[in-house]
Amino acid sequence: TTLSVLLQVVMAVKAAILQTDDPTEARIYITGHSLGGAHALFTALKLSEMKLKNIGGVYIFGTPRIGGPEFLQLFQVGFSSV
């Protein structure tokens, strides 16, 4: 399912960050187009929920609108500095 793929991606990204020379300095950029953009948003949000501070940016293109006001608020809190 989409959720299990999301969790696999998140865990792989976390593992890759921890394998770098300095995990606190590693930066990742998440991108996506169309449905991939929606997946990119959910991935970034999940990484943020896991307290990973390594997200340098999220770039999406042609993404369908997802979520409502609550989702927007959650996303803005998680990415106030991005």
PDB file of C-alpha atoms in Angstrom:
ATOM      1  CA  THR A   1       0.000   0.000   0.000  1.00  0.00           C
ATOM      2  CA  THR A   2       0.988   3.647  -0.280  1.00  0.00           C
ATOM      3  CA  LEU A   3       1.486   3.921   3.471  1.00  0.00           C
ATOM      4  CA  SER A   4       3.869   0.979   3.633  1.00  0.00           C
ATOM      5  CA  VAL A   5       5.900   2.412   0.727  1.00  0.00           C
ATOM      6  CA  LEU A   6       5.999   5.783   2.496  1.00  0.00           C
ATOM      7  CA  LEU A   7       7.334   4.176   5.670  1.00  0.00           C
ATOM      8  CA  GLN A   8       9.964   2.249   3.691  1.00  0.00           C
ATOM      9  CA  VAL A   9      11.133   5.469   2.009  1.00  0.00           C
ATOM     10  CA  VAL A  10      11.239   7.350   5.309  1.00  0.00           C
ATOM     11  CA  MET A  11      13.258   4.625   7.010  1.00  0.00           C
ATOM     12  CA  ALA A  12      15.689   4.421   4.063  1.00  0.00           C
ATOM     13  CA  VAL A  13      16.215   8.189   4.121  1.00  0.00           C
ATOM     14  CA  LYS A  14      16.785   8.167   7.876  1.00  0.00           C
ATOM     15  CA  ALA A  15      19.319   5.323   7.526  1.00  0.00           C
ATOM     16  CA  ALA A  16      21.153   7.161   4.726  1.00  0.00           C
ATOM     17  CA  ILE A  17      21.388  10.326   6.814  1.00  0.00           C
ATOM     18  CA  LEU A  18      22.788   8.428   9.773  1.00  0.00           C
ATOM     19  CA  GLN A  19      25.492   6.917   7.545  1.00  0.00           C
ATOM     20  CA  THR A  20      26.902  10.306   6.538  1.00  0.00           C
ATOM     21  CA  ASP A  21      30.066  11.705   8.133  1.00  0.00           C
ATOM     22  CA  ASP A  22      28.051  14.328  10.027  1.00  0.00           C
ATOM     23  CA  PRO A  23      24.333  13.514  10.214  1.00  0.00           C
ATOM     24  CA  THR A  24      23.545  16.908  11.754  1.00  0.00           C
ATOM     25  CA  GLU A  25      24.890  18.669   8.650  1.00  0.00           C
ATOM     26  CA  ALA A  26      23.354  16.379   6.004  1.00  0.00           C
ATOM     27  CA  ARG A  27      20.603  18.050   3.950  1.00  0.00           C
ATOM     28  CA  ILE A  28      17.992  16.369   1.813  1.00  0.00           C
ATOM     29  CA  TYR A  29      15.759  17.934  -0.793  1.00  0.00           C
ATOM     30  CA  ILE A  30      12.455  16.279  -1.596  1.00  0.00           C
ATOM     31  CA  THR A  31      10.874  16.740  -5.019  1.00  0.00           C
ATOM     32  CA  GLY A  32       7.881  15.456  -6.907  1.00  0.00           C
ATOM     33  CA  HIS A  33       5.579  16.108  -9.836  1.00  0.00           C
ATOM     34  CA  SER A  34       1.836  15.486  -9.913  1.00  0.00           C
ATOM     35  CA  LEU A  35       1.007  12.490  -7.735  1.00  0.00           C
ATOM     36  CA  GLY A  36       4.705  12.276  -6.864  1.00  0.00           C
ATOM     37  CA  GLY A  37       4.414  15.799  -5.479  1.00  0.00           C
ATOM     38  CA  ALA A  38       1.682  14.672  -3.110  1.00  0.00           C
ATOM     39  CA  HIS A  39       3.890  11.778  -2.048  1.00  0.00           C
ATOM     40  CA  ALA A  40       6.776  14.216  -1.546  1.00  0.00           C
ATOM     41  CA  LEU A  41       4.638  16.325   0.796  1.00  0.00           C
ATOM     42  CA  PHE A  42       3.597  13.323   2.851  1.00  0.00           C
ATOM     43  CA  THR A  43       7.205  12.068   2.995  1.00  0.00           C
ATOM     44  CA  ALA A  44       8.484  15.455   4.156  1.00  0.00           C
ATOM     45  CA  LEU A  45       5.770  15.666   6.783  1.00  0.00           C
ATOM     46  CA  LYS A  46       6.561  12.186   8.093  1.00  0.00           C
ATOM     47  CA  LEU A  47      10.284  12.974   8.274  1.00  0.00           C
ATOM     48  CA  SER A  48       9.447  16.144  10.175  1.00  0.00           C
ATOM     49  CA  GLU A  49       7.257  14.199  12.606  1.00  0.00           C
ATOM     50  CA  MET A  50      10.256  11.955  13.250  1.00  0.00           C
ATOM     51  CA  LYS A  51      12.173  15.091  14.314  1.00  0.00           C
ATOM     52  CA  LEU A  52      14.657  14.867  11.443  1.00  0.00           C
ATOM     53  CA  LYS A  53      15.969  18.403  10.955  1.00  0.00           C
ATOM     54  CA  ASN A  54      17.750  17.556   7.714  1.00  0.00           C
ATOM     55  CA  ILE A  55      15.174  18.744   5.197  1.00  0.00           C
ATOM     56  CA  GLY A  56      16.710  21.512   3.109  1.00  0.00           C
ATOM     57  CA  GLY A  57      13.617  22.033   0.988  1.00  0.00           C
ATOM     58  CA  VAL A  58      10.540  20.539  -0.618  1.00  0.00           C
ATOM     59  CA  TYR A  59       9.941  21.284  -4.296  1.00  0.00           C
ATOM     60  CA  ILE A  60       6.709  20.163  -5.926  1.00  0.00           C
ATOM     61  CA  PHE A  61       5.235  20.792  -9.365  1.00  0.00           C
ATOM     62  CA  GLY A  62       1.734  20.276 -10.707  1.00  0.00           C
ATOM     63  CA  THR A  63       0.638  18.694  -7.456  1.00  0.00           C
ATOM     64  CA  PRO A  64      -3.046  18.159  -6.777  1.00  0.00           C
ATOM     65  CA  ARG A  65      -4.427  19.944  -3.741  1.00  0.00           C
ATOM     66  CA  ILE A  66      -4.263  17.677  -0.740  1.00  0.00           C
ATOM     67  CA  GLY A  67      -5.467  18.110   2.803  1.00  0.00           C
ATOM     68  CA  GLY A  68      -7.485  20.887   4.341  1.00  0.00           C
ATOM     69  CA  PRO A  69      -6.853  23.668   6.853  1.00  0.00           C
ATOM     70  CA  GLU A  70      -5.665  21.219   9.517  1.00  0.00           C
ATOM     71  CA  PHE A  71      -3.139  19.652   7.134  1.00  0.00           C
ATOM     72  CA  LEU A  72      -1.881  23.092   6.133  1.00  0.00           C
ATOM     73  CA  GLN A  73      -1.407  24.103   9.765  1.00  0.00           C
ATOM     74  CA  LEU A  74       0.434  20.864  10.546  1.00  0.00           C
ATOM     75  CA  PHE A  75       2.683  21.354   7.522  1.00  0.00           C
ATOM     76  CA  GLN A  76       3.427  25.002   8.355  1.00  0.00           C
ATOM     77  CA  VAL A  77       4.376  24.137  11.942  1.00  0.00           C
ATOM     78  CA  GLY A  78       6.674  21.340  10.770  1.00  0.00           C
ATOM     79  CA  PHE A  79       8.374  23.507   8.153  1.00  0.00           C
ATOM     80  CA  SER A  80       8.444  26.992   9.601  1.00  0.00           C
ATOM     81  CA  SER A  81      12.128  27.324   8.749  1.00  0.00           C
ATOM     82  CA  VAL A  82      12.120  25.765   5.262  1.00  0.00           C
TER      83      VAL A  82
END
